[in-house]
Tab-separated table of C-alpha atoms in Angstrom:
chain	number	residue	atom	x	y	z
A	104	UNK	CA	117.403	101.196	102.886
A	105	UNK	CA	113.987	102.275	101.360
A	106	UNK	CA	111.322	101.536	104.061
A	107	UNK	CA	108.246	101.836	101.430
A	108	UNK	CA	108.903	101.813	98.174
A	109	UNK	CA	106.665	102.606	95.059
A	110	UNK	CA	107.353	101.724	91.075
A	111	UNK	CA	106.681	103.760	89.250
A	112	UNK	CA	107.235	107.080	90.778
A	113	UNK	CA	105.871	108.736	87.158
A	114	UNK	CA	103.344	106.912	85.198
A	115	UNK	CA	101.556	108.757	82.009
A	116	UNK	CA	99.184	106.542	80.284
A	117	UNK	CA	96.083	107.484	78.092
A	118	UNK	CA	92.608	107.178	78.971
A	119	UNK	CA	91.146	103.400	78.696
A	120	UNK	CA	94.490	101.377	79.094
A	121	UNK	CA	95.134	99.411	82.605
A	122	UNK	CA	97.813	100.357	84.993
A	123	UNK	CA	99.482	98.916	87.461
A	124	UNK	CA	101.283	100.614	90.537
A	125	UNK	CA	103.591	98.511	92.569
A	126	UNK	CA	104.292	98.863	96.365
A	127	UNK	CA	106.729	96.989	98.795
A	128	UNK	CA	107.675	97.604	102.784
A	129	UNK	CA	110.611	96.060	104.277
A	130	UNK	CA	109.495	97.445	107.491
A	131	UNK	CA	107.564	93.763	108.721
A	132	UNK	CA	104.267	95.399	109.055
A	133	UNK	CA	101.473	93.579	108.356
A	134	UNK	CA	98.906	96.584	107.167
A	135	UNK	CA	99.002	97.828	104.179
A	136	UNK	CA	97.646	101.495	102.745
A	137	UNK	CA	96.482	102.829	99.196
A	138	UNK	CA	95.594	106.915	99.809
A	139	UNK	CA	95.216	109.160	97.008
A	140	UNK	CA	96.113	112.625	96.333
A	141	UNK	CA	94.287	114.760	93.692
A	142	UNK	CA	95.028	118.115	91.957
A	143	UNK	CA	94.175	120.002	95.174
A	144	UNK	CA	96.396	118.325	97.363
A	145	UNK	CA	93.711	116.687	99.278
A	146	UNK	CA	94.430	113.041	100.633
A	147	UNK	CA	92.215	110.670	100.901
A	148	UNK	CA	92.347	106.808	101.763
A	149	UNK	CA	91.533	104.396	99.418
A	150	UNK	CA	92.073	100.781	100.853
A	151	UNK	CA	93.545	99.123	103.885
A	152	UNK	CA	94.786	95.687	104.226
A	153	UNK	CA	95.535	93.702	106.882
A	154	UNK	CA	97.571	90.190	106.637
A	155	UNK	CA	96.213	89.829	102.892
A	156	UNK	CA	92.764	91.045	103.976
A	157	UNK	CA	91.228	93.752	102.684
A	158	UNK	CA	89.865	96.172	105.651
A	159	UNK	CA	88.656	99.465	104.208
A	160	UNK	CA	87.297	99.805	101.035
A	161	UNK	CA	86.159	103.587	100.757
A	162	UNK	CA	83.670	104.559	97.758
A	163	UNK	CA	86.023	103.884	95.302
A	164	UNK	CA	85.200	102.647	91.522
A	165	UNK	CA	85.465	99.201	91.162
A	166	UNK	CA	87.994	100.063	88.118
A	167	UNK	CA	90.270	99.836	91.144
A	168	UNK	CA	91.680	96.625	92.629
A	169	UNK	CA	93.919	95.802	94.847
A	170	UNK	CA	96.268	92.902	95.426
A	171	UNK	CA	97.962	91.619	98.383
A	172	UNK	CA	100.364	88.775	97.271
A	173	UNK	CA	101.620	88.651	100.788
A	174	UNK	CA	102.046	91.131	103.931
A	175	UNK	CA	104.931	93.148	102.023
A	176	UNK	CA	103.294	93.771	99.463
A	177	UNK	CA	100.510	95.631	98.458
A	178	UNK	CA	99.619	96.840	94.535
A	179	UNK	CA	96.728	98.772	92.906
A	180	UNK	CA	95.461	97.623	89.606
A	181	UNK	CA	93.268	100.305	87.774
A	182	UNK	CA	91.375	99.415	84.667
A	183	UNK	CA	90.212	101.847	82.322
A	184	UNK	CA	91.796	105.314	83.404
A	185	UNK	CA	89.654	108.171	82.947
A	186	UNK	CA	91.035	111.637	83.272
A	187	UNK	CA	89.721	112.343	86.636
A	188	UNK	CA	92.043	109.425	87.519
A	189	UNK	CA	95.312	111.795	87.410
A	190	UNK	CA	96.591	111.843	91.190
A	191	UNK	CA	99.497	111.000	93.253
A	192	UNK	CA	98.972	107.531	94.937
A	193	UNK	CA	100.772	106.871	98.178
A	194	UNK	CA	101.125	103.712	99.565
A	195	UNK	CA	101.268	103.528	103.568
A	196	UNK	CA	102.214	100.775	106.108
A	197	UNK	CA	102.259	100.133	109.574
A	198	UNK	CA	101.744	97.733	112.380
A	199	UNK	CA	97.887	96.405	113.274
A	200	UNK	CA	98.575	96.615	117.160
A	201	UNK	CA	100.775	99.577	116.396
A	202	UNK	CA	98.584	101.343	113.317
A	203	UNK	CA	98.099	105.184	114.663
A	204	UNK	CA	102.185	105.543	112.723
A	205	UNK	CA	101.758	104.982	109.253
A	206	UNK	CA	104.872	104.970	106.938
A	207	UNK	CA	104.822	106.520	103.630
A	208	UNK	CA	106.001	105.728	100.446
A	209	UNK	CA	107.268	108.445	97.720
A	210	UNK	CA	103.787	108.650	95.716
A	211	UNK	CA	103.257	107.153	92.046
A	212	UNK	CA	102.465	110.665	90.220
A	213	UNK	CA	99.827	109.131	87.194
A	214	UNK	CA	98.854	111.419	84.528
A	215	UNK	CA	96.049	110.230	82.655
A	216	UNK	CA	95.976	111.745	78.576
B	291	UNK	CA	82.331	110.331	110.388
B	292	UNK	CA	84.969	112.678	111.043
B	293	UNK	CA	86.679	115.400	109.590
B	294	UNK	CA	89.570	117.374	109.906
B	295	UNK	CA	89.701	121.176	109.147
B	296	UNK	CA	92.797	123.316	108.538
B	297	UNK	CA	91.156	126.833	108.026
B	298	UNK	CA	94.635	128.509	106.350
B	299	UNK	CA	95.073	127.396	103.404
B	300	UNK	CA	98.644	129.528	103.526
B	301	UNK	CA	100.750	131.131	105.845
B	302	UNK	CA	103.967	133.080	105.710
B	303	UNK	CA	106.308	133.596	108.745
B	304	UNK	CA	109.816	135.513	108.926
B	305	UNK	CA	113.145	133.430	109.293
B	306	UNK	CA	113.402	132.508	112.691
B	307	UNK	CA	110.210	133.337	113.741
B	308	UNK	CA	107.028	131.106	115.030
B	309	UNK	CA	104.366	130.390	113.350
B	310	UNK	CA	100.975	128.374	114.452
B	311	UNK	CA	98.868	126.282	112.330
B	312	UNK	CA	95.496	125.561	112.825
B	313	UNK	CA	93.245	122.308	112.984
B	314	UNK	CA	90.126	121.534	113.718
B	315	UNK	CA	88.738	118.335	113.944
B	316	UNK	CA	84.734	116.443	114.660
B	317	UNK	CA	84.569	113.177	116.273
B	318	UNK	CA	82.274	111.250	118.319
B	319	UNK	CA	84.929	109.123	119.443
B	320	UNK	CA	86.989	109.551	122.514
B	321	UNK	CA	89.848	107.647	121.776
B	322	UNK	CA	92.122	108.476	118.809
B	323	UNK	CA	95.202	110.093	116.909
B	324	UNK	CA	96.317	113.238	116.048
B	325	UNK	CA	98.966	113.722	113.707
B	326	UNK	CA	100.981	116.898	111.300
B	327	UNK	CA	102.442	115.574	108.388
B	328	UNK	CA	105.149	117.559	106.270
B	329	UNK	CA	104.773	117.528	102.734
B	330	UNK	CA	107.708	118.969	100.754
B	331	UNK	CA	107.604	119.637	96.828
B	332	UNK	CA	109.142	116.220	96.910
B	333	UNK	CA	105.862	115.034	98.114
B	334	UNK	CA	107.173	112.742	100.740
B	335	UNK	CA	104.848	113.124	103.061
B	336	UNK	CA	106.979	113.239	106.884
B	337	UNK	CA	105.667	112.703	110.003
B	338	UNK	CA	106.542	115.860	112.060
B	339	UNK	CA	104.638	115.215	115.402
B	340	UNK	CA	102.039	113.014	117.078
B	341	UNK	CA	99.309	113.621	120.057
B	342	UNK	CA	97.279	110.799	121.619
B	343	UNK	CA	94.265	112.008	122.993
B	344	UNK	CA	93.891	110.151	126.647
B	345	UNK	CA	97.677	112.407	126.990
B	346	UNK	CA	96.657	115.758	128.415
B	347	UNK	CA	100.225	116.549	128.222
B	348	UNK	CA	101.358	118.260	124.583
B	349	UNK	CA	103.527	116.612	122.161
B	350	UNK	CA	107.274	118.061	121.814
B	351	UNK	CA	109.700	117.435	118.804
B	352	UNK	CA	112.404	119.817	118.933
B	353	UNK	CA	111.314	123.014	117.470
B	354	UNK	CA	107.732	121.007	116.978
B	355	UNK	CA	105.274	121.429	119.764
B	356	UNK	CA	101.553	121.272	119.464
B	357	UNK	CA	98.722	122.566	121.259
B	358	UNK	CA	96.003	120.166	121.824
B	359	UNK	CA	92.549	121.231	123.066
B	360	UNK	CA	90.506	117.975	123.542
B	361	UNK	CA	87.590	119.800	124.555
B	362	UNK	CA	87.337	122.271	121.913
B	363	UNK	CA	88.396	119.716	119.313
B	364	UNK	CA	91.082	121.631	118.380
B	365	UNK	CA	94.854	120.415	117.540
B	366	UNK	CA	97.415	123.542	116.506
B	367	UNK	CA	100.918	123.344	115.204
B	368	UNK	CA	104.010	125.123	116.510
B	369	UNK	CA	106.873	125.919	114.670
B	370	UNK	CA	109.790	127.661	116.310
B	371	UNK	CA	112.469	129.453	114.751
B	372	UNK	CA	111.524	128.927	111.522
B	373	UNK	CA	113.815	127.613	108.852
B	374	UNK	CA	114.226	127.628	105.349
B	375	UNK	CA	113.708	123.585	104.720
B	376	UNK	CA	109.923	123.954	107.266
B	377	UNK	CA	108.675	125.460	103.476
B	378	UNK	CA	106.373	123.382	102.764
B	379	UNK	CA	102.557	121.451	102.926
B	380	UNK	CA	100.953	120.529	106.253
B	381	UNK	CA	98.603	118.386	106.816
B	382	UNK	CA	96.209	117.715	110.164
B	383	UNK	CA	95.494	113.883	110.001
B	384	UNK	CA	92.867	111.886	112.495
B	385	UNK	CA	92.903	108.540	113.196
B	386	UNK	CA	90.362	106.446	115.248
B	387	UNK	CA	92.594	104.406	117.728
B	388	UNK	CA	91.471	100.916	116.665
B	389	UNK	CA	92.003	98.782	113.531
B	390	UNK	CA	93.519	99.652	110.389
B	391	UNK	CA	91.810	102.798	110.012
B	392	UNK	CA	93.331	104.807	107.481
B	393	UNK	CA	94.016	108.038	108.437
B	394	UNK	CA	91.991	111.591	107.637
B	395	UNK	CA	93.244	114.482	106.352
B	396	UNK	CA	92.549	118.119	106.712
B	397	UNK	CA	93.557	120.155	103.278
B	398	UNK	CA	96.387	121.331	104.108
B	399	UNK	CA	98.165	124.588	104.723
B	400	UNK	CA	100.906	125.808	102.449
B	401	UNK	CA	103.623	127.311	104.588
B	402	UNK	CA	106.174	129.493	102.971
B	403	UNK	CA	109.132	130.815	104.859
B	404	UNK	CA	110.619	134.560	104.349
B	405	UNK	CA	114.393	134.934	104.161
């Protein structure tokens, strides 16, 4: 059984279209992770939610949105892709009274033409 | 804020052999999470070993141990007898022990293994 899933795990898509990247955890956590990882291999977290609530919103462009639909899910709308948008994006969950182990999905690789 | 450094960006270590790598890490905080994370070319990123930092007492998974210098801020990886599948990416990761803090990376060291 997949504990965090992603779809898609490949996503190529040209510059100015909207994307969506899908994430699900059958774990029963209730927090919910968007990091992303760019050419260099450097991670960085994007978002955290907690029971539908967003937490942490790092300086990220407001072309990104998330969506919580409920606690096992968590997806990452992003509206007009530039270039510099081509990263993995790995979605992470874990429990709030529990949160120093996060679980990790496979990464959605996007490449942005 | 804090930050994480890993100051090799690669390292290459005989079959069999150990190999350390280094983190560094700056905090004001004094209670938190230390983590190593495994990346292979897959890119799942694994979980090889954690270290809470009011435990003086090092972390041990296997052939996994760290070294963890509170004081000095300082939070090493050891790998013993190295094996072929250890090839890969680690990452140092910090986490502030409240919340849903997301976690902070260091930029990882490549580690390639030597038949």
């Amino acid at each position: 059984d997949t504990a965090v899933s992603q779809t898609p795990k490949y996503l190529v898509t040209q510059m100015g279209n909207d994307k969506s990247i899908k994430c699900e955890q059958n774990l029963g956590h209730d927090t919910m992770y968007w990091y992303k990882q760019d050419s260099k291999k450097f991670l960085k977290i994007m978002f955290s939610y907690n029971n539908k609530e967003l937490i942490i919103n790092e300086t990220v462009p407001n072309r990104f949105s998330p969506k919580s639909p409920d606690k096992a899910h968590l997806n990452l709308h992003i509206n007009s892709l530039e270039l510099g948008d081509s990263a993995v994006y790995f979605c992470a969950s874990s429990h709030w009274t529990a949160s120093y182990e996060q679980y990790f999905g496979p990464g959605t690789r996007l490449t942005v033409t | 804020a804090q930050t994480v450094t890993q100051s090799q960006p690669e390292m290459s270590v005989q079959e069999a052999e150990t190999v350390t790598l280094s983190c560094t890490y700056d905090t004001s905080e004094s209670d938190y999470y230390l983590f190593w994370y495994k990346q292979p070319p897959s890119r799942q990123m694994i979980l090889v070993i954690r270290q809470e930092a009011y435990k003086q007492q090092n972390a041990t998974e296997n052939r996994f141990s760290v070294n963890f210098q509170k004081a000095a801020k300082s939070f090493s990886l050891k790998i013993s007898d190295s094996q072929l599948g250890d090839a890969a990416m680690y990452f140092c990761a910090y986490r502030s022990a409240g919340g849903a803090d997301g976690l902070t990376f260091g930029k990882g060291t490549h580690l390639i293994i030597q038949p």
